[in-house]
Structure formats: structure tokens, C-alpha cells
Coordinates of C-alpha atoms and ligand atoms in Angstrom, one line a residue:
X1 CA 58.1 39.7 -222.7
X2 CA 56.2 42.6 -224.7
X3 CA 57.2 43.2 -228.1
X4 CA 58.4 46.8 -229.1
X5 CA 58.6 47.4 -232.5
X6 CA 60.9 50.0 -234.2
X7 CA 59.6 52.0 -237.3
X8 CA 60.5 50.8 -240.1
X9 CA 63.3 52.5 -241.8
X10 CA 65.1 52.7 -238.3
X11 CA 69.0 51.3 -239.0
X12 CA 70.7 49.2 -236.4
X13 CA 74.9 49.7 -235.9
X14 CA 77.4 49.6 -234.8
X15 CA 80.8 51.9 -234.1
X16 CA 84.1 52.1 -233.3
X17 CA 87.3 54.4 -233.9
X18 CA 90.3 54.1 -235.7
X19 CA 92.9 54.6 -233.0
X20 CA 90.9 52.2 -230.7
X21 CA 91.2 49.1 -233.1
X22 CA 93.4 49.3 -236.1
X23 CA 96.5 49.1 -234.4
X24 CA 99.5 49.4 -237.6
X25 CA 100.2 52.6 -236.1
X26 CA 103.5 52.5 -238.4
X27 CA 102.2 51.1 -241.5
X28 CA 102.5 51.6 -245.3
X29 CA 103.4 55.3 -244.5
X30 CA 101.0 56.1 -241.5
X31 CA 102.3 59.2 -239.4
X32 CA 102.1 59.5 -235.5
X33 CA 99.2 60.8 -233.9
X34 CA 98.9 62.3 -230.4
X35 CA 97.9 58.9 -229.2
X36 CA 100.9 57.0 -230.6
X37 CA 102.8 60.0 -228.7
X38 CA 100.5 59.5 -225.6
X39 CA 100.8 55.8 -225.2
X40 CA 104.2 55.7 -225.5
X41 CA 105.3 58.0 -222.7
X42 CA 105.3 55.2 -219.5
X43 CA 102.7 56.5 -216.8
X44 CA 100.0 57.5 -218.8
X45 CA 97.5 54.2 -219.7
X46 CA 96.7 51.8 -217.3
X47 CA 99.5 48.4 -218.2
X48 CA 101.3 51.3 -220.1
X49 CA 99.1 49.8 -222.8
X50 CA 99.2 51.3 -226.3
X51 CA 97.3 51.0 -229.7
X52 CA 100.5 49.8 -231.6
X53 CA 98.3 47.0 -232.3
X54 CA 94.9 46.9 -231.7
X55 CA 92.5 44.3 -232.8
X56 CA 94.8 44.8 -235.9
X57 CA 91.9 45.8 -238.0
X58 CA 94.0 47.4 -240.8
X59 CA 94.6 43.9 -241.2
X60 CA 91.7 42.4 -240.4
X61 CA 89.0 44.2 -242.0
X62 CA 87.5 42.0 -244.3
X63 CA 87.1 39.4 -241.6
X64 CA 85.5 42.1 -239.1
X65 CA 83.2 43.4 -242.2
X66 CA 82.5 39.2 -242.7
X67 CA 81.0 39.4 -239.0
X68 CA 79.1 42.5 -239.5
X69 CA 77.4 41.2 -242.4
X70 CA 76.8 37.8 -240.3
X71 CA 75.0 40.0 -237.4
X72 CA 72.6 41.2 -239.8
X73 CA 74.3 45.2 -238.7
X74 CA 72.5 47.7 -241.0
X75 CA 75.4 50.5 -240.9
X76 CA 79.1 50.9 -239.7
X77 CA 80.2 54.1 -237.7
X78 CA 84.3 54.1 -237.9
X79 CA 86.4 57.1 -237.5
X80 CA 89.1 57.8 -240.4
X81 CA 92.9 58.4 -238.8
X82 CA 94.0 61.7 -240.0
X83 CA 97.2 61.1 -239.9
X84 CA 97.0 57.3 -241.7
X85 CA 95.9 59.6 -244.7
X86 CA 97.8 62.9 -244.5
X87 CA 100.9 61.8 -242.3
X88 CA 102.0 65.5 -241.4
X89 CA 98.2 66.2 -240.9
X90 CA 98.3 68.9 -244.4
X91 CA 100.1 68.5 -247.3
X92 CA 101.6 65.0 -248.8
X93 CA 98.9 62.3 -249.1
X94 CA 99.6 59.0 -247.5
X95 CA 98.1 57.0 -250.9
X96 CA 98.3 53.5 -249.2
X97 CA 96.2 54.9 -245.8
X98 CA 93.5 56.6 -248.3
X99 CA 93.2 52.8 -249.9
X100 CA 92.3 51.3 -246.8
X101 CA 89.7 53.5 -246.0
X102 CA 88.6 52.7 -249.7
X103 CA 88.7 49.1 -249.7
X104 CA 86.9 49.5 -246.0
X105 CA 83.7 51.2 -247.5
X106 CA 83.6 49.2 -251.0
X107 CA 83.8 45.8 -248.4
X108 CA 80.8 47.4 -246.3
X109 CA 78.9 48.2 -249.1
X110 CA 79.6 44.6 -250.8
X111 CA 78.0 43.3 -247.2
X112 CA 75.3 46.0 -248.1
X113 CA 76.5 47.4 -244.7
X114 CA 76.0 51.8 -245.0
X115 CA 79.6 53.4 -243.9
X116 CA 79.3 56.1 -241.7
X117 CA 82.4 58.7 -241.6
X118 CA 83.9 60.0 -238.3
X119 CA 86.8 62.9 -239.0
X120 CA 87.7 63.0 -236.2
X121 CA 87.8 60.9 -232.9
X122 CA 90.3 61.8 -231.2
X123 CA 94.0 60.7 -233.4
X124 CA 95.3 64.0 -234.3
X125 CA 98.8 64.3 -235.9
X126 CA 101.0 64.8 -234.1
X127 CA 102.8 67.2 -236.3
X128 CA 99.6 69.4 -236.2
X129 CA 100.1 68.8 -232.3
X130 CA 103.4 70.7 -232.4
X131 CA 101.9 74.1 -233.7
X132 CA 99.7 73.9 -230.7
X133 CA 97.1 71.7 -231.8
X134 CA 93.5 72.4 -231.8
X135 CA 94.5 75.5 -229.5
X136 CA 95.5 77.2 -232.5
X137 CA 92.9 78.3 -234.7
X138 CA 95.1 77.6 -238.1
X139 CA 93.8 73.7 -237.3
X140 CA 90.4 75.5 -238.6
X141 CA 92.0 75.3 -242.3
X142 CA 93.6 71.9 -241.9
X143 CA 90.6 70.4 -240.7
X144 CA 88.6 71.5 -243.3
X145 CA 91.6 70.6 -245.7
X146 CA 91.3 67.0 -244.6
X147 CA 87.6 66.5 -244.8
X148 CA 87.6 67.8 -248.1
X149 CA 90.1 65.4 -249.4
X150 CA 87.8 62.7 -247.9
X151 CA 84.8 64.2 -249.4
X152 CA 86.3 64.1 -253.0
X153 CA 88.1 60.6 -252.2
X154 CA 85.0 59.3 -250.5
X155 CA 81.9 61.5 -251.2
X156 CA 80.4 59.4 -254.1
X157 CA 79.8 56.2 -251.5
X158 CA 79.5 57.7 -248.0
X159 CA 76.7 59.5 -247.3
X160 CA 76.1 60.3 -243.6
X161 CA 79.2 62.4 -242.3
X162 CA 79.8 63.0 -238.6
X163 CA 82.3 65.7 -238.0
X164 CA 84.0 65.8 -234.5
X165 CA 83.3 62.8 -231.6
X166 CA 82.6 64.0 -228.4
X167 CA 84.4 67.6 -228.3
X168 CA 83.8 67.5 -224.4
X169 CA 86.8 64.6 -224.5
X170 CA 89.1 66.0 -227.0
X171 CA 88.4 69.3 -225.2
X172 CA 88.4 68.8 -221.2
X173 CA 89.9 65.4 -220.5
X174 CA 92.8 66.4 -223.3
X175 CA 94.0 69.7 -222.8
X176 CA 92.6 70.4 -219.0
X177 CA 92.3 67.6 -217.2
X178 CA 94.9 65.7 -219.1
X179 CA 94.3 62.5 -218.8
X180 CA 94.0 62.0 -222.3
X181 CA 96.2 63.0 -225.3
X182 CA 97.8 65.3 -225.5
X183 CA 98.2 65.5 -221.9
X184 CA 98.0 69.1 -221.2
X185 CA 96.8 70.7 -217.8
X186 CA 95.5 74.0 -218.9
X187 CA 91.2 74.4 -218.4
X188 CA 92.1 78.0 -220.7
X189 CA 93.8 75.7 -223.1
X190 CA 90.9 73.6 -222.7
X191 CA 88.7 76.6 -223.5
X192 CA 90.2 77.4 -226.3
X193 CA 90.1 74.3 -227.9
X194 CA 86.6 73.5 -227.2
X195 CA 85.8 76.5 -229.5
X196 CA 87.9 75.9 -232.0
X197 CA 86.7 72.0 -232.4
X198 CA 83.1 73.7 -232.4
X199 CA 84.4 76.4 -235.4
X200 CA 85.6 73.1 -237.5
X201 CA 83.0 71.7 -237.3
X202 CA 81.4 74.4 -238.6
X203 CA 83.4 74.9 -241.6
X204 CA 83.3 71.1 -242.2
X205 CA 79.5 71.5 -242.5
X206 CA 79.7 74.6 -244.6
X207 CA 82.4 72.5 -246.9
X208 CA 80.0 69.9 -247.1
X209 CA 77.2 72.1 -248.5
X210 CA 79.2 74.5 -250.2
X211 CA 80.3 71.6 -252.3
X212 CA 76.7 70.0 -253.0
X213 CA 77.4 66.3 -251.8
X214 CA 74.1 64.5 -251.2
X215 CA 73.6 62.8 -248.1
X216 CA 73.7 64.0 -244.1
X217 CA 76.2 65.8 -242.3
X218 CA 76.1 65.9 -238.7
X219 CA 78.3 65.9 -235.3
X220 CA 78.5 63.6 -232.4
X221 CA 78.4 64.4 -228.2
X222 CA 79.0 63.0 -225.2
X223 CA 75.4 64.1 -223.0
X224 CA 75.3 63.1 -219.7
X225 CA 71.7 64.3 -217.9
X226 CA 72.5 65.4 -214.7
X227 CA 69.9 65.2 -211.5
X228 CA 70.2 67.2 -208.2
X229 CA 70.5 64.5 -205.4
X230 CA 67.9 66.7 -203.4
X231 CA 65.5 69.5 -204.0
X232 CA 68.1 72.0 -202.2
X233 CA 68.2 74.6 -204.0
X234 CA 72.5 74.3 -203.6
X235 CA 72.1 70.7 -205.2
X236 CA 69.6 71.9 -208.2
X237 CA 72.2 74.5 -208.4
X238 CA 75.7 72.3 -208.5
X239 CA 73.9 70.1 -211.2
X240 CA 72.9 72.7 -213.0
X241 CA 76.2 74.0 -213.5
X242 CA 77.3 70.5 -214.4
X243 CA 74.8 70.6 -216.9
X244 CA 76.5 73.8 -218.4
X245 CA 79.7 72.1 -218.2
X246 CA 79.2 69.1 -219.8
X247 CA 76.0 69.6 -222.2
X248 CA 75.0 73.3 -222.7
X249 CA 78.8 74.1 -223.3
X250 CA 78.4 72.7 -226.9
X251 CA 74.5 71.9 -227.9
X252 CA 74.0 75.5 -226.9
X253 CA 76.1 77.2 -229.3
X254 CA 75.3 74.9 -231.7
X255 CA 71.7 75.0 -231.6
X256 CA 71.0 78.7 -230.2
X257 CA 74.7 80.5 -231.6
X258 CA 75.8 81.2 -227.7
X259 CA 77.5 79.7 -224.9
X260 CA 75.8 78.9 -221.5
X261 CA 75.4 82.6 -219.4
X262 CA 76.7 81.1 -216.1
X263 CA 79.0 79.3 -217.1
X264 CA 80.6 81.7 -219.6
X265 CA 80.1 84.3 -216.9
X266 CA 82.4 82.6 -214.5
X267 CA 84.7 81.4 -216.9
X268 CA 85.3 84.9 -218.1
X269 CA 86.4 85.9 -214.4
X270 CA 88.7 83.0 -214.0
X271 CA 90.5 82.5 -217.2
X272 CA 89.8 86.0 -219.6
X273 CA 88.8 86.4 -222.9
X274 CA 89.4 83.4 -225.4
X275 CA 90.3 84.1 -228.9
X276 CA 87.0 84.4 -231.0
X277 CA 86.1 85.7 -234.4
X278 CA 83.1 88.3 -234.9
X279 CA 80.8 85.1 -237.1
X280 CA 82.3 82.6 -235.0
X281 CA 78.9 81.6 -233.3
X282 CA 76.9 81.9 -236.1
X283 CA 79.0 79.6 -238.3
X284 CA 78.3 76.9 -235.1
X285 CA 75.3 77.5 -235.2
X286 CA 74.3 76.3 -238.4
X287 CA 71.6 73.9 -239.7
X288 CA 73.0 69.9 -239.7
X289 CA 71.1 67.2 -240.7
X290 CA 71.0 65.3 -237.4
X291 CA 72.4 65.0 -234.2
X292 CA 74.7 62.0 -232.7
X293 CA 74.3 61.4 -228.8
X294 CA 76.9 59.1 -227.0
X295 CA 74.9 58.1 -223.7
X296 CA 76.2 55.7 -221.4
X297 CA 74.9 57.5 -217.9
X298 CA 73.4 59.9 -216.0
X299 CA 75.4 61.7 -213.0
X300 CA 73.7 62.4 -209.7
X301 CA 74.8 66.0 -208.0
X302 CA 75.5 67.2 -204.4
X303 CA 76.5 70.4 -203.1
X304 CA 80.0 70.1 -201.3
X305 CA 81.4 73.5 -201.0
X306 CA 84.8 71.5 -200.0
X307 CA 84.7 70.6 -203.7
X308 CA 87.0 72.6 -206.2
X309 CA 85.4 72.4 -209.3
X310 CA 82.3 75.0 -208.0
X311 CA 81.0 72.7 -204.7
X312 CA 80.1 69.8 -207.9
X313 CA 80.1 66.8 -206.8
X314 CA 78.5 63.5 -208.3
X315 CA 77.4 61.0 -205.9
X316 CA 76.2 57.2 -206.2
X317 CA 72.9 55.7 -205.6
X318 CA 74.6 52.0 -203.4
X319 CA 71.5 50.3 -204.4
X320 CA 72.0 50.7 -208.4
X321 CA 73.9 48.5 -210.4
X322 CA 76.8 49.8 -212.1
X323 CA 78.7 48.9 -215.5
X324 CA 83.1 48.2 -215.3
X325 CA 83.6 51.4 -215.4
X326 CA 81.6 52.5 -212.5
X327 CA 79.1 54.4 -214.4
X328 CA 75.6 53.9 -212.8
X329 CA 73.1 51.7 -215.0
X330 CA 70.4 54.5 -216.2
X331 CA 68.1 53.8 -219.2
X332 CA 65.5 56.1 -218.0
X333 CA 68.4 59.4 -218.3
X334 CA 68.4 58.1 -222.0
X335 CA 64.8 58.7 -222.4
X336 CA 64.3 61.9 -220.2
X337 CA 68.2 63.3 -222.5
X338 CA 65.8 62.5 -225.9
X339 CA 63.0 64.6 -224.5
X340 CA 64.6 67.2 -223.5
X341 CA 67.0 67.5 -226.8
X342 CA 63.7 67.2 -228.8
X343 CA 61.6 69.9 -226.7
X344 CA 64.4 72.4 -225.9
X345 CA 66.5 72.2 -228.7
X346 CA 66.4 71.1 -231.8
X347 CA 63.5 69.0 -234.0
X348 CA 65.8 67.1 -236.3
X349 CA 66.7 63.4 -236.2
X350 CA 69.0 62.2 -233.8
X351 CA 70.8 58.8 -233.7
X352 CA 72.1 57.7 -231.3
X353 CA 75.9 57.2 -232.4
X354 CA 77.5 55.4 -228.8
X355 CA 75.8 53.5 -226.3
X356 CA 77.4 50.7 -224.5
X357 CA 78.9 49.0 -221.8
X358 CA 81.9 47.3 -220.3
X359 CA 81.4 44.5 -218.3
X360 CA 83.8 41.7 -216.8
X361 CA 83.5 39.5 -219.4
X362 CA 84.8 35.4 -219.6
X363 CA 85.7 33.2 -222.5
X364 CA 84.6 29.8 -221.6
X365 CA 84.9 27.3 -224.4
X366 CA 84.8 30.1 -227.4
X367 CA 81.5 31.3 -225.1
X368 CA 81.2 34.4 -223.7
X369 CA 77.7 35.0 -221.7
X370 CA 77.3 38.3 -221.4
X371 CA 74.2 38.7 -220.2
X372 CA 74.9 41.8 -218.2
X373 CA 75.5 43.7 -221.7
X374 CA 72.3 42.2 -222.9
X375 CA 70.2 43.4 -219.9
X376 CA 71.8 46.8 -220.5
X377 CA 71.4 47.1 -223.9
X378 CA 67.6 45.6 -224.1
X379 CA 66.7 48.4 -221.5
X380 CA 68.3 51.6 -223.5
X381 CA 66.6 50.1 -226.2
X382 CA 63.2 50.1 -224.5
X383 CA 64.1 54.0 -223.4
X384 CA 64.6 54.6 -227.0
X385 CA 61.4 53.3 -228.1
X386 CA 59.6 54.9 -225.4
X387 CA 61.0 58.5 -226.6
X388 CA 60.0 57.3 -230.2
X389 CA 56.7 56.6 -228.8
X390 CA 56.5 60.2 -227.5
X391 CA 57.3 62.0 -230.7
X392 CA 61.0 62.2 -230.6
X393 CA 62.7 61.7 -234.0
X394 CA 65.2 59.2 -233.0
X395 CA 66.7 56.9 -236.6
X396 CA 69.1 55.3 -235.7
X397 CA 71.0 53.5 -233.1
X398 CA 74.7 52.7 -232.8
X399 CA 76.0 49.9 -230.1
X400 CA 79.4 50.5 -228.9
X401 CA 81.2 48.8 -229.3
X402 CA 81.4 46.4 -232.5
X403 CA 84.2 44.7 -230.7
X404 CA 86.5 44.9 -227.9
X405 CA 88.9 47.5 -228.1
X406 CA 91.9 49.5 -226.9
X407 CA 89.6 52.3 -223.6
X408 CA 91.8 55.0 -223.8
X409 CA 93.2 55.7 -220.3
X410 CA 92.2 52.2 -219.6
X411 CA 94.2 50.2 -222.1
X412 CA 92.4 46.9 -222.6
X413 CA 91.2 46.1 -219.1
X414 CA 87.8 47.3 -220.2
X415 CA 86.0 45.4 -222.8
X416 CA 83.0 46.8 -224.4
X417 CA 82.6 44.9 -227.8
X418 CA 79.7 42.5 -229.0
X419 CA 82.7 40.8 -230.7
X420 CA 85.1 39.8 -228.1
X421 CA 88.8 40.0 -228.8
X422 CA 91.7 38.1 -227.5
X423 CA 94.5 40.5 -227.7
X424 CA 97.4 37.6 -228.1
X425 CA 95.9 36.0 -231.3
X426 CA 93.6 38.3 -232.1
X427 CA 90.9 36.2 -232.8
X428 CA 87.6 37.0 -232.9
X429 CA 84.8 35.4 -230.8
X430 CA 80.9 36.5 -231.1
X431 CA 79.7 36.7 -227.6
X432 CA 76.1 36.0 -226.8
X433 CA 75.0 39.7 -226.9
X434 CA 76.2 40.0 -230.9
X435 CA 73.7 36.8 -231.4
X436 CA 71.2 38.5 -229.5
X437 CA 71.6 42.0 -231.6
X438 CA 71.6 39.8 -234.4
X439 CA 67.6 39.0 -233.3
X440 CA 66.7 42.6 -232.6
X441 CA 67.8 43.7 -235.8
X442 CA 66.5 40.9 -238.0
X443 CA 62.9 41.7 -236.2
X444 CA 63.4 45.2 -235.7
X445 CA 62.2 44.8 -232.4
X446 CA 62.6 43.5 -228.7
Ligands
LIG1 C1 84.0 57.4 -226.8 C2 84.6 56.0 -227.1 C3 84.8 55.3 -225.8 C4 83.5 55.1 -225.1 C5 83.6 54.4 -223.8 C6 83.0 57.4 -225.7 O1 83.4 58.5 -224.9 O2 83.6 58.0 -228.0 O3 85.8 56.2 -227.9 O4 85.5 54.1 -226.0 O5 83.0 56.4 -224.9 O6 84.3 55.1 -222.9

């Protein structure tokens, strides 16, 4: 096999969220988030599974940190649980959820592990849920309330900040699709919220500055590249759109201060005017230090004017292999995503904060072979160096996930972890892809 070998001050990680893995969802004073709200309402997760408990991390961390620091993991991406620290989501302090959070990064930095700060993914209060949530721009002042208390708790140890996860997910599968907390049906909603998450983070980075903390602030998105099945011009159209939809509705006004002009064209039609302020899009827009990517796949587009959603519809290649969760198996959309972030965006470093995959995986005699996650991960990894090769910026690269953990809408039928989990005891087992990691990292190269 060739050897490909990574620059030298490139960092290897690893993430995860809170609400995915701590479980303690009651705990030394912790309030309800939308999640705990979610999951608890029969009908909504696959097993009507919920995060109640987790891979009981709250509990566990030292021993999770312990198998970091055995893999050789360079930094930790987790997300901090708003309401673990600030119950009613403004206001009283939750002083036993701030300690955790604490003891997490002193136990990382012990391992000589870097922390890396999530706000938000995803586990908003619930109280803040009840005023309308991120649909009503007051969450603008809380949020930035929040992270400063986590910048003055926090900001002499952490130094790479990521504001909001994947504001595509909180935004569409949340409050339009609603197949996520909290549930609601409402693409206006949905429209709404998306530029509100986008105006917190921009106050979040403006915080940050304003406030002279050393270190990197950035935020974190979901980018799928899309491809037009054919060279109609109907397909090249459709995945176009999609493109809007997914990707240009949020690197656009963050990099160039204005939403996509289709998009925002049709949207105005359909749904109205949203509530916006007059230095809304300049605030987005706003130098950050780097840029997260979550990439798992690419989607594939057809014309089908029988289709709602504007004639969009993704289609699958039969002859490509596809991860658990049906998502096609596409390291070269990882590579031609870099290149095109690098040349029509932006020139600052990116990391790549997610990539990952699920996969059907056995334990057989405290073994699991997972050699599907291997192959998976060794050929995003060989996209990565290729875009590195051609000038892209890339610094850092986060696996998801450390371990298995609780998927959302698909409770815990999908496991993604290096670490696997078994949910009764919640014990820990490395599977063969966290030895393998373990290689690529100590050689910084595969
Ligand atoms: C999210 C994770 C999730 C992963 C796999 C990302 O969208 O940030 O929380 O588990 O994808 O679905």
C-alpha cells in the first residue's frame, strides 16, 4: 500500500455530543432539554429509545478519556448541554453540571488530549423551547448569555470554540420536517430558525472577540455535494437547487453576507418575509478562524416533476456500496466538497469536524472486525490528503464517532463509534477500527 503522509502539525480526533452519550439526563440538577421532551413522547425514535442513559458518560468519563489517551487521539470534539449548566437555559447556574464539564477538560488535558467546545448540538432547554425556541429571536441573547458563561468558566483551557452543529438539522429536520426535536411541521418556522441559529452564531463570534480570548472560534455544517444524475439541463437544475437547500443556505451568508438568489426568491413567494434585522447579514458574515465540515455523502439528483419538494429527487447508483444508514459510500464528494469550499469560498483552515459511518457491527469474543468502517475511513482519509495535496488548507480531522451512541431518530440501532458500546452494561470494547486509528495517528499517515 502507498504511504500518505499528513503535515505535520495536522491533529487526529475524535467527537461526539452530549445528548448522544452522557445519558444522566436528571442528574445533580440537570434540566430537560427538547430531547428528553422528544424521546419521551412514544412514536417518535425508532424502539421509542431515549438518551436517559446513554453510554453513561457523565459517569464514565474518566474511563472514556483513559481510551482516548490509549488510541493516541490528539483532540476531543464534545458538545456542552445547555441545559446541564443553566437548567432553565438563562438565569440560575446548575454548579454541579458546570463541574463536569470542568473535570472533563482538566482529565483531557491530563491525557494531553486538546478539548474542543461545541455550544450547541442540538439539546436546547426546554424552557427556552416554550417561548418558541430558536424561532424567537430573544434566544439571540440567551445564546450569547450561555457561551459567555462558558467562555469565563472555560476560556483559560479551551481554545478552539465551535459555535452551532449542523444548523441545516436543528433548522429543517427540527422545526420543518420534524422528525427531530422539537418536532414541529412548519418549513416558515424552519426559516426562521435557520436565521436566527446563523445570527447566534454571529454574536457568539463577536462575544468571543469582543472579549479578547486567545485561541479559534469557528462553526460546524452538515455539506452534502450534490451531482445531477445526467447532463439534462432539468437534472443540473433539481441538484442545483438542492445545493441551495442544503449548502448555499448557510456557507453563503456566512461567507458572502446573503442568502442563495433562487432559493430565497422562491421561498419569498411561498412562505413571506421572515423576521430580519437591518446588520443581520453582516454580523453572519464575519471573519472565523476556520470552518468545520460534517461529510458523510454525496446525493445524486433527478428531475421528477411528480416530486413535491421542486421535482428534487435523489436517486441511488445499485452498483455502489452503501453505509447502515443508506448513505452511498463517496470519498471522492469529500475531495471535490474541499475544492470547491477552498476555491469558491473561503481560504481559511477547515477541519473536518464529523465523518463517519455506521455499519452492522458484531461482538465476537470482546472482538469487533469492522473492517467496513476501516475501508471507509482509510478512503476519506486518502480524499483528504489528496485536497491537501492540491492546496486546500485542511488541519484537522475528527472521526465520528469516538464511540457508539444514542442516532437521533434512530435510537441505538445504528452504531457509529470506534469504541463499541454494549448498552446493558455499558461496557466498553475497542473495535478493530480504534486499533487501526490508533496506527494512523501514531504515524500520521496511511
Ligand atoms: C450529527 C451527529 C450524528 C451524525 C450521524 C451528524 O449529522 O452531527 O450528531 O450522529 O451526523 O448521523
Amino acid at each position: 500500500m502507498e504511504k500518505y503522509k499528513f503535515p505535520q502539525d495536522f491533529r487526529w480526533g475524535t467527537a461526539t455530543s452530549s445528548y448522544q452519550i452522557e445519558g444522566a439526563y436528571n442528574q445533580d440538577g440537570k434540566g430537560l432539554s427538547i430531547w428528553d421532551t422528544f424521546t419521551h413522547s412514544e412514536g417518535n425514535i425508532y424502539n421509542n429509545d431515549t438518551g436517559d442513559q446513554a453510554c453513561d458518560h457523565y459517569n464514565r468519563y474518566k474511563e472514556d478519556v483513559k481510551l482516548m489517551e490509549k488510541m493516541g487521539i490528539n483532540s476531543y470534539r464534545f458538545s456542552i448541554s445547555w441545559p446541564r449548566v443553566l437548567p432553565n437555559g438563562r438565569g440560575e447556574v446548575n454548579k454541579k453540571g458546570l463541574k463536569f464539564y470542568k473535570n472533563l477538560v482538566d482529565e483531557l488535558l491530563k491525557a494531553n488530549i486538546e478539548p474542543v467546545v461545541t455550544f450547541y448540538h442540538w439539546d436546547l432547554p426546554q424552557k427556552l423551547q416554550d417561548e418558541g425556541g430558536w424561532g424567537n429571536r430573544d434566544i439571540v441573547k440567551y445564546f450569547v448569555n450561555y457561551a459567555e458563561l462558558i467562555f469565563d468558566e472555560l476560556g483559560d483551557k479551551v481554545k478552539t470554540w465551535i459555535t452551532i452543529n449542523e444548523p441545516f438539522v436543528v433548522a429543517f429536520h427540527g422545526n420543518s420536517r420534524g422528525d427531530h426535536a422539537p418536532g414541529i411541521k412548519n418549513h416558515k418556522v424552519a426559516l426562521q430558525v435557520a436565521h436566527n441559529l446563523l445570527v447566534s452564531h454571529g454574536e457568539v463570534v463577536k462575544k468571543f472577540r469582543n472579549k479578547n480570548l486567545d485561541g479559534d472560534i469557528g462553526i460546524s455544517l452538515n455539506l452534502t455535494p450534490t451531482y445531477s444524475f445526467t447532463d439534462k439541463k432539468e437534472d443540473v437544475q433539481a441538484a442545483k437547487l438542492l445545493d441551495e437547500y442544503i449548502n448555499g443556505w448557510f456557507l453563503d451568508p456566512i461567507f458572502k453576507g446573503k442568502y442563495p438568489d433562487k432559493l430565497s426568491n422562491i421561498y419569498l413567494k411561498k412562505y413571506g418575509k421572515i423576521n430580519k434585522k437591518k446588520n443581520d447579514l453582516e454580523l453572519i458574515n464575519q471573519d472565523i478562524d476556520f470552518l468545520g465540515i460534517n461529510y458523510y455523502s454525496r446525493a445524486l439528483v433527478k428531475y421528477n416533476p411528480e416530486l413535491k419538494f421542486y421535482g428534487i429527487e435523489t436517486v441511488k447508483r445499485k452498483e455502489n456500496d452503501y453505509t447502515e444508514m443508506d448513505w452511498e459510500i463517496y470519498p471522492d464528494g469529500l475531495y471535490d466538497l474541499l475544492i470547491n469550499i477552498n476555491h469558491n469560498y473561503t481560504d481559511i483552515p477547515i477541519f473536518i469536524t464529523e465523518n463517519g459511518a455506521a455499519f452492522d457491527d458484531k461482538i465476537i469474543n470482546k472482538k469487533i472486525n469492522d473492517s467496513k468502517r476501516i475501508k471507509y475511513l482509510y478512503s476519506h482519509f486518502k480524499s483528504a490528503y489528496k485536497a491537501l495535496q492540491n492546496g486546500v488548507p485542511l488541519k484537522r480531522y475528527y472521526v465520528w464517532s469516538l464511540m457508539d451512541n444514542f442516532e437521533w431518530a434512530y435510537g441505538y440501532s445504528k452504531r457509529f463509534g470506534l469504541i463499541y458500546i454494549d448498552y446493558k452494561t455499558k461496557k466498553r470494547f475497542l473495535k478493530d477500527s480504534a486499533y487501526w486509528y490508533k496506527k494512523v495517528i501514531k504515524n500520521n499517515s496511511i
